[in-house]
Coordinates of C-alpha atoms and ligand atoms in Angstrom, one line a residue:
M1 CA 108.8 91.7 130.7
T2 CA 110.2 91.3 134.2
E3 CA 112.2 88.0 134.4
K4 CA 116.0 88.2 134.2
R5 CA 117.2 87.1 130.8
E6 CA 120.7 85.7 130.1
V7 CA 120.8 86.9 126.5
V8 CA 124.2 88.0 125.1
W9 CA 124.8 89.7 121.8
H10 CA 126.8 87.5 119.4
Q11 CA 128.8 89.6 117.0
G12 CA 129.1 88.3 113.5
E13 CA 132.3 88.6 111.4
V14 CA 131.0 90.1 108.2
S15 CA 131.3 93.9 108.0
S16 CA 128.7 96.2 106.3
A17 CA 131.5 97.2 103.8
E18 CA 132.1 93.5 102.9
R19 CA 128.4 92.9 102.3
Q20 CA 128.0 96.1 100.2
A21 CA 130.9 95.0 98.0
L22 CA 128.7 92.1 96.7
P23 CA 127.1 92.6 93.3
G24 CA 123.8 94.4 93.5
F25 CA 124.5 95.8 96.9
R26 CA 126.7 98.7 95.9
H27 CA 124.8 101.5 97.7
Q28 CA 124.5 102.7 101.2
P29 CA 121.4 101.0 102.6
F30 CA 118.9 103.2 104.5
V31 CA 115.2 103.4 105.3
F32 CA 112.6 105.6 103.7
W33 CA 110.0 106.0 106.4
F34 CA 106.7 107.0 104.8
T35 CA 104.1 108.6 107.0
G36 CA 100.7 110.2 106.1
L37 CA 97.0 109.7 106.3
S38 CA 95.2 106.7 104.9
G39 CA 94.8 107.3 101.2
A40 CA 97.7 109.8 101.0
G41 CA 99.5 107.4 98.6
K42 CA 102.0 105.6 100.8
S43 CA 101.5 102.1 99.4
T44 CA 101.2 103.4 95.8
I45 CA 104.4 105.4 95.9
A46 CA 106.2 102.8 98.0
F47 CA 105.6 100.1 95.4
A48 CA 106.3 102.5 92.5
L49 CA 109.6 103.5 94.1
E50 CA 110.5 99.9 94.6
R51 CA 109.8 99.2 90.9
Q52 CA 112.0 102.1 89.9
L53 CA 114.9 101.1 92.3
I54 CA 114.8 97.5 91.1
S55 CA 114.9 98.6 87.5
M56 CA 118.0 100.7 88.4
G57 CA 119.6 97.5 89.8
I58 CA 119.3 98.5 93.5
A59 CA 118.3 96.0 96.1
C60 CA 115.3 97.2 98.0
C61 CA 112.0 96.1 99.5
V62 CA 108.7 97.4 100.9
L63 CA 107.2 96.8 104.3
D64 CA 103.6 97.7 103.8
G65 CA 101.2 98.5 106.7
D66 CA 98.2 96.5 105.6
N67 CA 100.4 93.6 104.4
I68 CA 102.3 93.3 107.7
R69 CA 99.0 93.3 109.6
H70 CA 98.2 90.1 107.6
G71 CA 101.2 88.3 109.1
L72 CA 103.8 89.5 111.6
N73 CA 101.4 92.0 113.3
R74 CA 98.1 90.2 112.9
D75 CA 97.7 90.1 116.6
L76 CA 97.7 93.9 116.9
G77 CA 94.7 96.4 116.7
F78 CA 94.6 100.1 116.5
S79 CA 94.7 101.3 120.1
P80 CA 97.6 103.7 120.7
L81 CA 99.5 100.9 122.5
D82 CA 99.0 98.5 119.6
R83 CA 100.0 101.2 117.1
K84 CA 103.2 101.7 119.1
E85 CA 104.0 98.0 119.1
N86 CA 103.2 97.9 115.3
I87 CA 105.7 100.6 114.7
R88 CA 108.3 99.1 117.1
R89 CA 108.3 95.7 115.3
V90 CA 108.4 97.3 111.9
A91 CA 111.3 99.5 112.8
E92 CA 113.2 96.4 114.1
V93 CA 112.5 94.5 110.9
A94 CA 113.4 97.5 108.8
R95 CA 116.7 97.7 110.7
L96 CA 117.5 94.0 110.1
M97 CA 116.7 94.3 106.4
M98 CA 118.8 97.4 106.1
H99 CA 121.7 95.6 107.8
A100 CA 121.2 92.8 105.3
G101 CA 122.0 95.4 102.6
L102 CA 118.6 96.6 101.3
I103 CA 117.1 100.0 100.9
V104 CA 113.9 99.6 102.9
I105 CA 110.7 101.5 102.2
T106 CA 108.1 101.4 105.0
S107 CA 104.6 102.4 104.4
F108 CA 102.7 103.0 107.6
I109 CA 100.4 105.8 108.7
S110 CA 102.5 106.1 111.9
P111 CA 100.4 108.9 113.2
F112 CA 102.2 109.6 116.5
R113 CA 105.3 111.7 116.7
D114 CA 106.7 109.7 119.6
D115 CA 106.3 106.4 117.7
R116 CA 108.1 107.9 114.6
S117 CA 110.8 109.1 116.8
M118 CA 111.1 105.7 118.4
A119 CA 111.5 104.2 114.9
R120 CA 114.2 106.8 114.1
S121 CA 116.2 105.8 117.2
I122 CA 115.8 102.0 116.5
I123 CA 117.0 102.5 112.9
G124 CA 119.6 105.1 113.7
T125 CA 119.1 108.7 112.7
E126 CA 121.8 108.6 110.0
H127 CA 119.9 105.9 108.1
F128 CA 116.4 107.3 108.6
R129 CA 114.6 109.4 106.0
E130 CA 111.2 110.5 107.2
V131 CA 109.0 111.1 104.1
Y132 CA 105.8 112.9 104.8
L133 CA 103.2 112.1 102.1
N134 CA 101.1 115.2 102.4
A135 CA 97.6 115.1 101.1
S136 CA 94.8 116.9 103.0
L137 CA 92.1 114.9 104.8
D138 CA 89.7 116.3 102.3
V139 CA 91.7 114.8 99.3
C140 CA 92.1 111.5 101.1
E141 CA 88.5 111.3 102.0
R142 CA 87.4 112.1 98.4
R143 CA 89.7 109.3 97.2
D144 CA 88.4 106.8 99.8
I145 CA 89.6 103.9 97.6
K146 CA 89.0 101.3 100.3
G147 CA 85.7 102.9 101.6
L148 CA 87.3 103.3 105.0
Y149 CA 86.5 107.0 105.5
R150 CA 82.8 106.3 104.8
K151 CA 82.8 103.6 107.4
A152 CA 84.8 105.8 109.9
R153 CA 82.3 108.7 109.4
S154 CA 79.4 106.3 110.1
G155 CA 81.1 105.1 113.3
E156 CA 81.6 101.6 111.9
I157 CA 85.4 102.0 112.3
P158 CA 86.3 103.5 115.7
G159 CA 89.7 105.3 116.2
F160 CA 90.3 106.0 112.6
T161 CA 93.2 108.3 111.9
G162 CA 92.1 111.8 110.8
I163 CA 88.5 111.2 111.8
S164 CA 88.4 109.9 115.4
S165 CA 92.1 109.5 116.1
P166 CA 94.7 112.2 115.7
Y167 CA 97.4 112.4 113.0
E168 CA 100.3 114.4 114.4
L169 CA 102.0 116.3 111.6
P170 CA 105.7 115.6 111.1
E171 CA 107.6 118.6 112.5
N172 CA 110.7 118.3 110.5
P173 CA 110.4 115.6 107.8
D174 CA 113.4 114.9 105.7
I175 CA 111.2 115.0 102.6
T176 CA 107.7 116.2 102.0
I177 CA 105.8 115.1 98.9
D178 CA 102.4 116.6 98.0
T179 CA 100.5 113.8 96.4
S180 CA 97.4 115.9 95.8
F181 CA 98.8 117.6 92.7
L182 CA 101.8 115.5 91.5
T183 CA 101.6 112.4 89.4
I184 CA 102.8 109.1 90.9
D185 CA 105.8 109.3 88.5
S186 CA 106.8 112.8 89.7
C187 CA 106.5 111.8 93.3
V188 CA 109.0 108.9 92.7
K189 CA 111.3 111.3 90.8
S190 CA 111.1 113.8 93.5
L191 CA 112.0 111.2 96.1
L192 CA 115.0 109.9 94.1
S193 CA 116.3 113.5 93.6
N194 CA 116.3 113.9 97.4
V195 CA 118.6 111.1 98.3
R196 CA 122.1 110.0 97.5
L197 CA 122.2 106.5 96.1
Ligands
LIG201 P1 97.8 104.8 101.6 O1 98.8 103.7 101.4 O2 98.5 106.1 102.0 O3 96.6 104.5 102.4 P2 97.2 104.2 98.8 O4 98.5 104.2 98.1 O5 96.6 102.9 99.2 O6 97.3 105.2 100.1 O7 96.1 105.0 98.0 C1 96.3 106.2 97.4 C2 95.3 106.4 96.2 O8 95.5 107.7 95.6 C3 95.6 105.4 95.1 O9 94.3 105.1 94.6 C4 96.4 106.2 94.0 O10 96.2 105.8 92.7 C5 95.8 107.7 94.2 N1 96.7 108.7 93.8 C6 96.4 109.7 93.0 N2 97.5 110.6 92.8 C7 98.5 110.0 93.6 C8 99.8 110.4 93.8 N3 100.4 111.4 93.2 N4 100.6 109.6 94.6 C9 100.0 108.5 95.2 N5 98.8 108.1 95.0 C10 98.0 108.8 94.2

């Protein structure tokens, strides 16, 4: 974008503390940023965690990769540039939702370290919990619940993470969950035991 824009930030009057004093919002909002291979369990655990938080009376919501690509990001593909824009938009939306008082759970492969670090800086490092859902390529490929690995192996899907496009391992995730061995329930418990609500 090159044109000069006369856009000025308009500061609202309601503080975060005031918003959090409302019923149902008595917790510090933050973002759980899930990352991991396709099939690692991001969506499954994100929605199970949402279920659990709601039953504890905590306002939260999920931003799910495939779902967002049906709407907000339907114009984006899977080139590195489009993946970056996908993550940038989601991080901005997550930040808005967090400021509205929600715990936000994002479920995106987010394979590139630079993109995850961009998300961290958009959201603010103090609010950002990087959660690495660690399941080996072998486990994810054996699950292949959507048949995508089979298509990627046969060349039907180009640039597929783990097969023909890289997944850059998180170097210092806040939380790592191994979904190969744990039940979905224990993954959720382990996540909850790692954060202060
Ligand atoms: P992703 O969103 O990472 O692509 P999904 O959640 O769509 O992954 O799929 C993960 C699959 O693995 C689901 O079929 C789920 O039932 C299965 N699964 C088995 N064990 C676990 C576990 N501990 N955590 C999450 N998913 C698991």
